[in-house]
């Protein structure tokens, strides 16, 4: 089903160093403090929302200053909401979250005392405050990369939460309500109150003041936090600089043949950390608090531990969750040995050795017949290095690749370069399919399909992109893969990496005779999920070219991190996106007939899936 590489718990790295590299653990003081702050936040909200259980000892003051009690209730609610928002940051050891909590805990305790005269609430807040001060040295994590999107997310979440909490505030004083207002009147009262206006619901006594102040505080809190997030300085995610890219290209020139994913380290939306010697590097992107590396480290294997240590130190400095996706078996062994992390097999990479590839024989009959049929229909192919294309041809390829993309966002991270034919990429390869048709008004001329490969050392290439015109005959991808494999000897290419097949071993073993019930059930679940992710069809598409399979692994810290890492991987690969609604999105991209993008970790297009099933 899947295999796991366990870190060498008594190997070369001392336990003290391993604890440093693994970073903060969930059971640490910051984790407990974050949970306690969340509880105190809920208590503060409850203190401000629900009616007092007994008469306050400061009743005399409240009679002189009628708004004193309602003001304390509003302060308690505000402090509670902010503490809830800060709890996650405290668990991740964020310094700014600690500073804010040190201010808000006393404020919430004072509000509870003034409104309820709650001695237990004050004691709990005081103990937690002392705990924060005593362990302040553990809250040193630097800020995450951030953008204006967080302001929009805050506005949506805070608005929804304020309306829900506002309805609770409106309804916790049933004996003081004048009349019998319905749900519409209650919602209207909440919305008016968030903006500081009086709504249609009326109360007897000071309850109107309490409800009004509380709703106004929630509205002001939503506005202020949104404004702060919108106008604070951005900390964008690090990008690959020209100097970094130059150093990585030097490392790839010397050691690029070791890993088929090595060239994808040159994605410019990745950052990089180098070993102290500069002979190795790890590239990564931070997604939702996960520091996500892809593939093996770049460079000399002997220098990998230094680069890995720098990677883990950076993760600890920001309290990011470290993870690696798509590393090889050798890479997984080094990662687990050096850090004490664990590894889980994700699937297999399809690699075709050019000298062993042939269309002859019964196993290749379906591919051979499909290619011959397409060639009889008048299609021709070309396989060249990018440097051999004219600027006009490159522009046509780029335009077609953009127009034929089947998704609004470019997919791919660990096994995609994200660009075609830019400066410095002349050593990449492009395979194109052409057919001249009378009356064809396509802006891309006779171009019907495109494959883009990146170098894999000096004698290999790795598939990065597959795009085809939906109006073209089925089988364009098979045609171009075969053409690329046949042209490989002239290009001095000996091995070609095709695609990555998730959970391939489970799919292959689960359909064999003698497979156990657990394996069959797991395969059945994967087949079911293939309706959305085409896991099975991608495996079958790769299998048609009779490749050898190389396992790829995910490296992670603890099992409880896996859901978070999985979500971050889906974001990085483009399966989960945060974007403006289509109504407001840019319409720069032309809209001719399109088909899905295809990279190593994305799915086979629907039309191609039908071709696989038919074959």
Coordinates of C-alpha atoms in Angstrom, one line a residue:
X1 CA 0.0 0.0 0.0
X2 CA 2.7 2.4 1.1
X3 CA 6.0 2.3 2.7
X4 CA 7.6 4.3 5.4
X5 CA 11.2 5.3 6.2
X6 CA 11.9 5.8 9.8
X7 CA 14.5 8.1 11.0
X8 CA 17.6 6.6 12.6
X9 CA 16.9 7.3 16.2
X10 CA 20.4 6.3 17.3
X11 CA 22.4 7.2 14.2
X12 CA 24.9 9.9 13.4
X13 CA 23.1 12.9 14.8
X14 CA 23.1 13.4 18.6
X15 CA 19.7 13.5 20.2
X16 CA 20.2 17.1 21.3
X17 CA 20.9 18.2 17.7
X18 CA 17.9 16.2 16.4
X19 CA 15.6 17.9 18.9
X20 CA 16.8 21.3 17.6
X21 CA 16.3 20.3 14.0
X22 CA 12.9 18.8 14.5
X23 CA 11.7 22.2 15.9
X24 CA 9.0 22.8 18.5
X25 CA 6.8 20.0 19.5
X26 CA 3.0 20.2 20.0
X27 CA 3.4 19.3 23.7
X28 CA 5.6 22.3 24.4
X29 CA 4.8 25.2 26.7
X30 CA 3.7 27.5 23.8
X31 CA 1.2 24.8 22.8
X32 CA -0.3 24.6 26.2
X33 CA -0.3 28.4 26.6
X34 CA -2.1 28.8 23.3
X35 CA -4.8 26.4 24.4
X36 CA -5.1 28.2 27.7
X37 CA -5.4 31.6 26.0
X38 CA -8.2 30.2 23.8
X39 CA -10.1 29.1 27.0
X40 CA -9.6 32.4 28.6
X41 CA -10.8 34.1 25.5
X42 CA -14.0 32.1 25.6
X43 CA -14.4 32.9 29.3
X44 CA -14.0 36.6 28.5
X45 CA -16.7 36.4 25.7
X46 CA -19.0 34.5 28.1
X47 CA -18.4 37.1 30.8
X48 CA -19.4 39.9 28.4
X49 CA -22.3 38.2 26.7
X50 CA -24.3 36.3 29.4
X51 CA -26.2 38.1 32.2
X52 CA -24.5 38.4 35.5
X53 CA -25.0 35.5 37.9
X54 CA -25.1 37.7 40.9
X55 CA -25.2 41.3 41.8
X56 CA -21.9 43.1 41.3
X57 CA -20.3 44.7 44.3
X58 CA -19.6 47.8 42.3
X59 CA -23.4 48.4 41.9
X60 CA -23.0 51.8 43.5
X61 CA -20.5 52.9 40.9
X62 CA -22.7 51.5 38.1
X63 CA -25.7 53.6 39.4
X64 CA -23.6 56.8 39.2
X65 CA -22.1 55.8 35.8
X66 CA -24.8 53.9 34.0
X67 CA -22.6 53.1 31.0
X68 CA -19.7 51.7 33.1
X69 CA -21.1 48.1 33.2
X70 CA -22.0 47.9 29.5
X71 CA -18.5 49.3 28.6
X72 CA -16.9 46.6 30.7
X73 CA -19.0 44.0 28.9
X74 CA -17.9 45.3 25.5
X75 CA -14.3 45.3 26.6
X76 CA -14.5 41.7 27.8
X77 CA -16.0 40.6 24.5
X78 CA -13.4 42.4 22.5
X79 CA -10.5 41.0 24.5
X80 CA -12.0 37.5 24.3
X81 CA -12.3 37.7 20.5
X82 CA -8.8 38.9 20.0
X83 CA -7.4 36.3 22.4
X84 CA -9.1 33.6 20.3
X85 CA -7.5 35.0 17.2
X86 CA -4.1 35.1 18.9
X87 CA -4.2 31.5 20.2
X88 CA -2.9 29.9 17.0
X89 CA 0.0 32.4 16.8
X90 CA 0.9 31.6 20.4
X91 CA 1.0 27.9 19.7
X92 CA 3.4 28.7 16.8
X93 CA 5.6 30.8 19.2
X94 CA 5.0 34.0 17.3
X95 CA 6.6 37.0 19.1
X96 CA 3.9 39.5 18.1
X97 CA 1.1 37.2 19.3
X98 CA 2.9 37.1 22.7
X99 CA 3.1 40.9 22.9
X100 CA -0.6 41.3 22.1
X101 CA -1.6 38.6 24.6
X102 CA 0.4 40.2 27.4
X103 CA -1.7 43.4 26.9
X104 CA -5.1 41.7 26.4
X105 CA -5.0 39.2 29.3
X106 CA -5.0 42.0 32.0
X107 CA -7.6 44.0 30.0
X108 CA -10.0 41.0 29.9
X109 CA -9.4 40.3 33.6
X110 CA -10.2 43.9 34.5
X111 CA -13.4 43.8 32.3
X112 CA -14.5 40.6 34.0
X113 CA -14.0 42.0 37.5
X114 CA -15.8 45.2 36.7
X115 CA -18.8 43.6 35.0
X116 CA -19.1 40.4 37.1
X117 CA -16.7 40.9 40.0
X118 CA -15.3 37.5 38.9
X119 CA -12.4 36.6 41.2
X120 CA -11.8 33.2 39.4
X121 CA -11.5 34.9 36.1
X122 CA -9.0 37.3 37.4
X123 CA -6.9 34.5 39.0
X124 CA -6.9 32.4 35.8
X125 CA -5.8 35.4 33.7
X126 CA -3.1 36.3 36.3
X127 CA -1.7 32.8 36.3
X128 CA -1.6 32.7 32.5
X129 CA -0.1 36.2 32.4
X130 CA 2.7 35.1 34.8
X131 CA 3.3 32.0 32.6
X132 CA 3.7 34.1 29.5
X133 CA 6.2 36.3 31.2
X134 CA 8.2 33.4 32.6
X135 CA 8.5 31.7 29.2
X136 CA 8.8 34.7 27.0
X137 CA 12.1 33.4 25.6
X138 CA 10.2 30.6 23.8
X139 CA 8.1 33.1 21.8
X140 CA 10.7 34.2 19.2
X141 CA 9.2 33.1 15.9
X142 CA 9.4 35.6 13.1
X143 CA 6.3 36.7 11.1
X144 CA 5.0 34.6 8.2
X145 CA 4.9 35.8 4.6
X146 CA 1.7 37.8 4.3
X147 CA -0.4 39.6 1.7
X148 CA -3.5 41.8 1.4
X149 CA -5.6 38.6 1.0
X150 CA -5.4 38.1 4.8
X151 CA -7.3 41.4 5.3
X152 CA -10.1 40.1 3.1
X153 CA -10.2 36.8 4.9
X154 CA -10.2 38.5 8.2
X155 CA -13.2 40.7 7.1
X156 CA -15.2 37.7 5.9
X157 CA -14.5 35.6 9.0
X158 CA -14.9 38.4 11.5
X159 CA -18.1 39.6 9.9
X160 CA -19.6 36.2 10.0
X161 CA -18.5 35.6 13.6
X162 CA -19.7 39.0 14.7
X163 CA -23.2 38.4 13.3
X164 CA -23.3 35.0 14.9
X165 CA -22.1 36.3 18.3
X166 CA -24.3 39.4 17.9
X167 CA -27.4 37.2 17.6
X168 CA -26.4 35.4 20.8
X169 CA -26.0 38.8 22.5
X170 CA -29.4 39.9 21.4
X171 CA -31.1 36.7 22.6
X172 CA -29.5 36.2 26.1
X173 CA -31.8 38.7 27.7
X174 CA -35.2 37.3 26.9
X175 CA -36.9 38.7 30.0
X176 CA -35.8 42.3 29.1
X177 CA -36.9 42.3 25.5
X178 CA -39.8 44.7 24.7
X179 CA -42.3 43.0 22.5
X180 CA -41.7 39.8 20.4
X181 CA -39.2 40.6 17.6
X182 CA -38.7 38.0 14.9
X183 CA -35.5 36.7 13.4
X184 CA -35.4 39.4 10.7
X185 CA -35.7 42.1 13.3
X186 CA -32.9 40.5 15.4
X187 CA -30.6 40.3 12.4
X188 CA -31.4 43.9 11.5
X189 CA -30.6 44.9 15.0
X190 CA -27.3 43.1 14.9
X191 CA -26.2 44.7 11.6
X192 CA -27.3 48.1 12.7
X193 CA -25.5 47.6 16.0
X194 CA -22.2 46.6 14.3
X195 CA -22.2 50.0 12.6
X196 CA -23.1 51.8 15.8
X197 CA -26.7 52.5 15.1
X198 CA -29.8 51.6 17.2
X199 CA -31.8 48.7 15.8
X200 CA -35.5 47.8 16.0
X201 CA -35.1 45.6 19.1
X202 CA -35.7 47.4 22.4
X203 CA -34.8 46.3 26.0
X204 CA -35.8 47.4 29.5
X205 CA -33.2 48.9 31.8
X206 CA -29.5 49.0 31.1
X207 CA -29.7 46.0 28.7
X208 CA -30.0 48.3 25.7
X209 CA -26.7 49.9 26.7
X210 CA -25.0 46.5 27.2
X211 CA -26.3 45.1 23.8
X212 CA -25.5 48.3 22.0
X213 CA -21.9 48.6 23.4
X214 CA -21.2 45.0 22.7
X215 CA -22.4 45.1 19.1
X216 CA -20.6 48.3 18.5
X217 CA -17.4 46.8 19.9
X218 CA -17.7 43.8 17.6
X219 CA -18.2 46.1 14.6
X220 CA -15.2 48.3 15.6
X221 CA -13.1 45.2 16.1
X222 CA -13.9 43.9 12.7
X223 CA -13.1 47.3 11.1
X224 CA -9.9 47.9 13.0
X225 CA -8.4 44.4 12.4
X226 CA -9.3 44.5 8.7
X227 CA -7.8 48.0 8.3
X228 CA -4.7 47.0 10.2
X229 CA -4.2 43.9 8.0
X230 CA -4.8 45.8 4.8
X231 CA -2.4 48.7 5.5
X232 CA 0.4 47.0 7.5
X233 CA 3.6 46.4 5.5
X234 CA 3.5 43.2 3.4
X235 CA 6.0 40.5 4.1
X236 CA 5.9 38.6 0.8
X237 CA 7.2 35.1 0.4
X238 CA 10.9 35.0 -0.5
X239 CA 11.6 34.7 -4.2
X240 CA 14.6 33.2 -6.1
X241 CA 17.0 36.1 -6.8
X242 CA 19.2 36.3 -9.9
X243 CA 22.2 35.5 -7.8
X244 CA 20.5 32.5 -6.2
X245 CA 19.4 31.2 -9.6
X246 CA 23.0 31.5 -10.9
X247 CA 24.4 29.5 -7.9
X248 CA 21.7 26.8 -8.4
X249 CA 22.5 26.5 -12.1
X250 CA 26.2 25.9 -11.2
X251 CA 25.1 23.2 -8.8
X252 CA 22.8 21.6 -11.4
X253 CA 25.6 21.7 -14.0
X254 CA 27.7 19.5 -11.7
X255 CA 25.2 17.4 -9.9
X256 CA 21.9 17.8 -11.9
X257 CA 21.9 14.2 -13.2
X258 CA 21.2 12.7 -9.8
X259 CA 17.6 13.8 -9.5
X260 CA 15.0 14.2 -12.3
X261 CA 13.3 16.9 -10.3
X262 CA 16.5 19.0 -9.8
X263 CA 15.8 21.5 -12.5
X264 CA 12.4 22.4 -10.9
X265 CA 14.4 24.1 -8.1
X266 CA 14.7 27.0 -10.6
X267 CA 11.1 28.0 -10.1
X268 CA 11.2 31.7 -9.3
X269 CA 8.4 31.5 -6.7
X270 CA 10.7 29.3 -4.5
X271 CA 13.2 30.5 -1.9
X272 CA 16.5 28.7 -1.2
X273 CA 18.9 28.0 1.7
X274 CA 22.4 26.9 1.0
X275 CA 24.8 24.7 3.0
X276 CA 27.6 26.6 4.8
X277 CA 30.0 25.4 2.1
X278 CA 27.7 26.5 -0.7
X279 CA 27.9 23.0 -2.3
X280 CA 24.3 22.1 -1.6
X281 CA 20.9 23.8 -1.4
X282 CA 17.3 23.2 -0.5
X283 CA 14.6 25.2 -2.3
X284 CA 11.2 25.7 -0.7
X285 CA 7.9 27.7 -0.6
X286 CA 5.9 28.6 2.5
X287 CA 2.3 27.7 2.2
X288 CA -0.2 28.1 5.1
X289 CA 2.6 27.9 7.6
X290 CA 4.2 24.8 6.0
X291 CA 7.8 25.2 4.8
X292 CA 7.5 22.9 1.8
X293 CA 10.6 21.6 0.0
X294 CA 10.3 19.6 -3.1
X295 CA 12.6 16.9 -4.5
X296 CA 16.0 16.1 -3.2
X297 CA 18.5 18.8 -2.1
X298 CA 20.6 20.2 -5.0
X299 CA 24.3 19.7 -5.1
X300 CA 26.9 17.4 -3.6
X301 CA 25.4 14.6 -1.5
X302 CA 28.1 15.0 1.1
X303 CA 27.0 18.7 1.6
X304 CA 23.3 17.8 1.9
X305 CA 23.3 17.7 5.7
X306 CA 24.5 21.3 6.0
X307 CA 21.7 22.5 3.7
X308 CA 19.1 20.4 5.5
X309 CA 20.2 21.8 8.8
X310 CA 19.9 25.4 7.5
X311 CA 16.4 24.5 6.2
X312 CA 15.3 23.2 9.7
X313 CA 16.8 26.2 11.4
X314 CA 14.8 28.5 9.1
X315 CA 11.6 26.5 9.9
X316 CA 12.3 26.8 13.6
X317 CA 13.0 30.5 13.4
X318 CA 9.6 31.2 11.9
X319 CA 7.8 28.2 13.6
X320 CA 6.9 26.8 10.2
X321 CA 6.0 23.1 9.8
X322 CA 8.8 21.4 7.8
X323 CA 7.9 19.0 5.0
X324 CA 9.4 17.6 1.8
X325 CA 7.3 16.3 -1.0
X326 CA 8.5 14.2 -3.9
X327 CA 12.0 13.3 -2.7
X328 CA 13.7 10.1 -3.8
X329 CA 14.5 7.1 -1.7
X330 CA 18.0 8.3 -1.2
X331 CA 16.8 11.8 -0.4
X332 CA 14.3 10.4 2.1
X333 CA 17.0 8.4 3.9
X334 CA 19.2 11.4 4.3
X335 CA 16.3 13.6 5.5
X336 CA 15.2 11.1 8.1
X337 CA 18.7 10.3 9.2
X338 CA 19.7 13.9 9.6
X339 CA 16.6 15.3 11.3
X340 CA 14.7 12.4 12.9
X341 CA 11.7 13.1 10.6
X342 CA 9.6 10.3 9.1
X343 CA 8.9 9.5 5.4
X344 CA 5.9 8.1 3.7
X345 CA 5.8 6.7 0.1
X346 CA 3.5 8.9 -2.1
X347 CA 3.8 7.0 -5.4
X348 CA 6.1 6.3 -8.3
X349 CA 7.8 8.3 -11.0
X350 CA 7.7 6.8 -14.6
X351 CA 11.1 6.7 -16.2
X352 CA 11.8 5.4 -19.7
X353 CA 15.3 4.3 -20.7
X354 CA 15.6 5.3 -24.3
X355 CA 17.8 2.4 -25.3
X356 CA 15.0 0.0 -24.2
X357 CA 12.1 1.8 -25.8
X358 CA 10.5 0.4 -28.9
X359 CA 7.1 0.4 -30.5
X360 CA 7.5 -3.2 -31.6
X361 CA 5.8 -6.1 -29.8
X362 CA 2.3 -6.8 -28.5
X363 CA 2.5 -4.7 -25.3
X364 CA 3.0 -1.6 -27.4
X365 CA 0.3 -2.4 -30.0
X366 CA -2.3 0.1 -28.8
X367 CA 0.3 3.0 -28.7
X368 CA 1.7 1.9 -32.1
X369 CA -1.7 1.8 -33.7
X370 CA -2.7 5.2 -32.2
X371 CA 0.5 6.9 -33.4
X372 CA 0.2 5.4 -36.9
X373 CA -3.4 6.5 -37.2
X374 CA -2.6 10.1 -36.2
X375 CA 0.4 10.2 -38.6
X376 CA -1.9 9.1 -41.4
X377 CA -4.2 12.0 -40.6
X378 CA -1.5 14.4 -41.6
X379 CA 0.1 15.3 -38.3
X380 CA 3.9 15.9 -38.1
X381 CA 6.1 16.4 -35.1
X382 CA 9.3 18.3 -34.2
X383 CA 11.5 17.8 -31.1
X384 CA 14.1 20.6 -30.5
X385 CA 15.9 22.4 -27.9
X386 CA 14.3 25.7 -26.9
X387 CA 17.4 27.6 -28.2
X388 CA 16.6 26.3 -31.7
X389 CA 13.2 28.0 -31.8
X390 CA 12.8 31.4 -33.3
X391 CA 11.2 34.1 -31.1
X392 CA 8.1 33.9 -33.2
X393 CA 7.8 30.2 -32.7
X394 CA 8.3 30.7 -28.9
X395 CA 5.6 33.3 -28.7
X396 CA 3.2 30.9 -30.5
X397 CA 4.1 28.1 -28.1
X398 CA 3.6 30.3 -25.1
X399 CA 0.3 31.6 -26.3
X400 CA -1.0 28.1 -27.1
X401 CA 0.1 26.7 -23.7
X402 CA -1.7 29.6 -22.0
X403 CA -4.9 29.3 -24.1
X404 CA -5.1 25.5 -23.9
X405 CA -4.8 25.4 -20.2
X406 CA -7.9 23.8 -18.7
X407 CA -7.8 25.6 -15.3
X408 CA -7.9 29.2 -14.3
X409 CA -4.6 28.8 -12.4
X410 CA -1.3 27.3 -13.5
X411 CA -0.9 24.0 -11.7
X412 CA 2.3 22.4 -10.4
X413 CA 5.0 23.1 -7.9
X414 CA 7.2 20.1 -7.1
X415 CA 7.4 18.9 -10.7
X416 CA 6.7 22.0 -12.8
X417 CA 8.9 24.9 -13.9
X418 CA 6.0 27.4 -14.6
X419 CA 7.5 29.0 -17.6
X420 CA 8.5 28.3 -21.2
X421 CA 11.4 29.6 -23.2
X422 CA 12.6 32.4 -20.9
X423 CA 16.1 33.6 -20.6
X424 CA 18.5 30.9 -19.3
X425 CA 16.1 28.1 -20.4
X426 CA 17.6 27.4 -23.8
X427 CA 18.7 23.9 -22.8
X428 CA 15.1 22.8 -22.3
X429 CA 13.3 20.8 -24.9
X430 CA 10.0 21.3 -26.8
X431 CA 8.1 18.8 -28.8
X432 CA 5.3 20.1 -31.0
X433 CA 2.6 18.5 -33.2
X434 CA 1.5 20.3 -36.4
X435 CA -1.2 19.9 -39.1
X436 CA -2.0 22.3 -41.9
X437 CA -5.8 22.7 -42.3
X438 CA -7.6 24.7 -45.0
X439 CA -9.6 27.6 -43.5
X440 CA -7.9 27.2 -40.1
X441 CA -8.1 30.6 -38.4
X442 CA -6.3 29.6 -35.2
X443 CA -3.9 32.3 -33.9
X444 CA -1.4 29.5 -33.4
X445 CA -1.2 28.4 -37.0
X446 CA -0.7 24.7 -37.6
X447 CA 0.4 24.1 -33.9
X448 CA -1.9 21.4 -32.3
X449 CA 0.0 20.2 -29.2
X450 CA 3.0 21.0 -27.1
X451 CA 5.2 19.1 -24.7
X452 CA 7.9 20.8 -22.7
X453 CA 10.8 19.0 -21.1
X454 CA 13.5 20.3 -18.7
X455 CA 17.1 19.0 -18.5
X456 CA 17.9 16.1 -16.2
X457 CA 21.7 16.3 -16.1
X458 CA 23.5 16.0 -19.4
X459 CA 21.8 12.9 -20.7
X460 CA 18.2 13.1 -19.5
X461 CA 15.1 15.2 -19.7
X462 CA 12.0 15.4 -17.5
X463 CA 8.5 16.1 -18.7
X464 CA 7.2 19.4 -17.4
X465 CA 4.1 20.4 -19.5
X466 CA 1.5 18.8 -21.7
X467 CA -1.0 20.9 -23.6
X468 CA -3.1 20.2 -26.6
X469 CA -5.9 21.8 -28.7
X470 CA -9.2 20.1 -27.9
X471 CA -10.1 20.3 -31.6
X472 CA -7.1 18.1 -32.5
X473 CA -7.4 14.4 -32.9
X474 CA -7.2 12.2 -29.7
X475 CA -3.8 10.8 -29.0
X476 CA -1.7 14.0 -29.3
X477 CA 0.1 13.3 -26.0
X478 CA 1.0 9.8 -27.0
X479 CA 2.2 11.0 -30.4
X480 CA 4.6 13.6 -28.9
X481 CA 5.9 11.3 -26.2
X482 CA 6.8 8.7 -28.7
X483 CA 8.3 11.3 -31.0
X484 CA 10.4 12.6 -28.1
X485 CA 11.6 9.1 -27.2
X486 CA 12.5 8.4 -30.8
X487 CA 14.4 11.7 -31.2
X488 CA 16.2 11.3 -27.9
X489 CA 19.3 9.6 -29.3
X490 CA 20.0 12.4 -31.7
X491 CA 19.7 14.8 -28.7
X492 CA 22.1 12.7 -26.7
X493 CA 19.3 11.8 -24.2
X494 CA 19.4 8.4 -22.6
X495 CA 16.6 8.6 -20.0
X496 CA 13.2 10.4 -19.9
X497 CA 11.1 11.1 -16.8
X498 CA 7.4 11.1 -17.7
X499 CA 4.9 11.6 -14.9
X500 CA 4.3 10.9 -11.3
X501 CA 1.6 8.3 -10.4
X502 CA 0.1 8.7 -6.9
X503 CA -0.2 5.4 -5.0
X504 CA 0.8 3.4 -8.1
X505 CA 1.9 0.4 -6.0
X506 CA -1.5 0.1 -4.4
X507 CA -3.3 0.3 -7.7
X508 CA -1.0 -2.3 -9.3
X509 CA -0.9 -4.8 -6.5
X510 CA -4.6 -4.3 -5.6
X511 CA -5.8 -5.6 -9.0
X512 CA -3.6 -8.8 -9.0
X513 CA -4.8 -12.2 -8.0
X514 CA -4.4 -12.9 -4.3
X515 CA -4.7 -9.3 -3.2
X516 CA -6.0 -9.2 0.4
X517 CA -9.3 -7.5 1.4
X518 CA -7.5 -4.4 2.9
X519 CA -5.5 -3.9 -0.3
X520 CA -8.5 -4.3 -2.5
X521 CA -10.5 -1.9 -0.3
X522 CA -7.7 0.7 -0.5
X523 CA -7.5 0.3 -4.3
X524 CA -11.3 0.7 -4.5
X525 CA -11.1 4.0 -2.6
X526 CA -8.4 5.2 -5.0
X527 CA -10.5 4.3 -8.0
X528 CA -13.4 6.1 -6.5
X529 CA -11.2 9.2 -5.9
X530 CA -10.0 9.0 -9.5
X531 CA -13.4 10.5 -10.6
X532 CA -12.0 13.8 -9.4
X533 CA -8.2 13.4 -9.5
X534 CA -7.8 10.7 -12.2
X535 CA -5.3 8.8 -10.1
X536 CA -5.9 5.5 -11.8
X537 CA -6.0 6.9 -15.4
X538 CA -2.7 8.7 -14.8
X539 CA -1.1 5.4 -13.8
X540 CA -2.5 3.6 -16.8
X541 CA -1.4 6.3 -19.2
X542 CA 2.2 6.1 -17.9
X543 CA 2.1 2.3 -17.9
X544 CA 1.5 2.3 -21.7
X545 CA 5.1 3.3 -22.3
X546 CA 6.5 0.4 -20.3
X547 CA 8.6 2.5 -17.9
X548 CA 10.5 1.6 -14.8
X549 CA 9.1 3.0 -11.6
X550 CA 11.1 4.9 -9.0
X551 CA 9.4 5.6 -5.7
X552 CA 8.9 9.1 -4.3
X553 CA 8.3 10.1 -0.7
X554 CA 6.9 12.7 1.6
X555 CA 9.0 13.7 4.6
X556 CA 7.1 15.0 7.7
X557 CA 7.5 15.6 11.4
X558 CA 4.5 14.0 13.1
X559 CA 1.4 12.2 11.9
X560 CA -0.8 15.0 13.1
X561 CA 0.9 17.3 10.7
X562 CA -0.1 15.2 7.7
X563 CA -3.6 16.8 7.1
X564 CA -2.0 20.3 7.2
X565 CA 0.8 19.3 4.9
X566 CA -1.6 17.7 2.5
X567 CA -3.6 20.9 2.3
X568 CA -0.5 22.9 1.8
X569 CA 0.6 20.6 -1.0
X570 CA -2.8 21.0 -2.7
X571 CA -2.5 24.7 -2.5
X572 CA 1.1 24.7 -3.9
X573 CA 0.1 22.4 -6.7
X574 CA -2.8 24.6 -7.6
X575 CA -5.7 22.3 -6.7
X576 CA -6.9 24.7 -3.9
X577 CA -6.6 28.4 -4.8
X578 CA -7.5 31.7 -3.3
X579 CA -8.4 34.1 -6.1
X580 CA -10.8 36.9 -6.9
X581 CA -14.3 35.8 -8.2
X582 CA -14.4 35.3 -11.9
X583 CA -16.6 38.5 -12.2
X584 CA -13.6 40.6 -11.0
X585 CA -10.8 38.6 -12.4
X586 CA -8.6 39.8 -15.2
X587 CA -9.6 38.8 -18.7
X588 CA -6.3 39.0 -20.3
X589 CA -6.2 35.4 -21.3
X590 CA -7.8 34.5 -24.7
X591 CA -10.6 32.0 -24.7
X592 CA -10.2 29.6 -27.6
X593 CA -10.8 25.9 -27.2
X594 CA -8.9 24.6 -24.2
X595 CA -7.8 21.4 -22.6
X596 CA -6.4 20.6 -19.2
X597 CA -2.8 21.3 -18.1
X598 CA -0.7 18.4 -17.3
X599 CA 2.4 18.2 -15.2
X600 CA 3.9 15.4 -13.1
X601 CA 1.5 15.8 -10.2
X602 CA -1.6 17.0 -12.0
X603 CA -4.2 14.8 -13.6
X604 CA -4.8 13.4 -17.1
X605 CA -7.3 15.4 -19.1
X606 CA -10.8 13.9 -19.3
X607 CA -10.5 13.3 -23.0
X608 CA -7.2 11.5 -22.5
X609 CA -8.8 9.5 -19.8
X610 CA -11.4 8.2 -22.2
X611 CA -8.6 7.4 -24.7
X612 CA -6.9 5.3 -22.0
X613 CA -10.1 3.4 -21.2
X614 CA -10.8 2.8 -24.9
X615 CA -7.3 1.5 -25.4

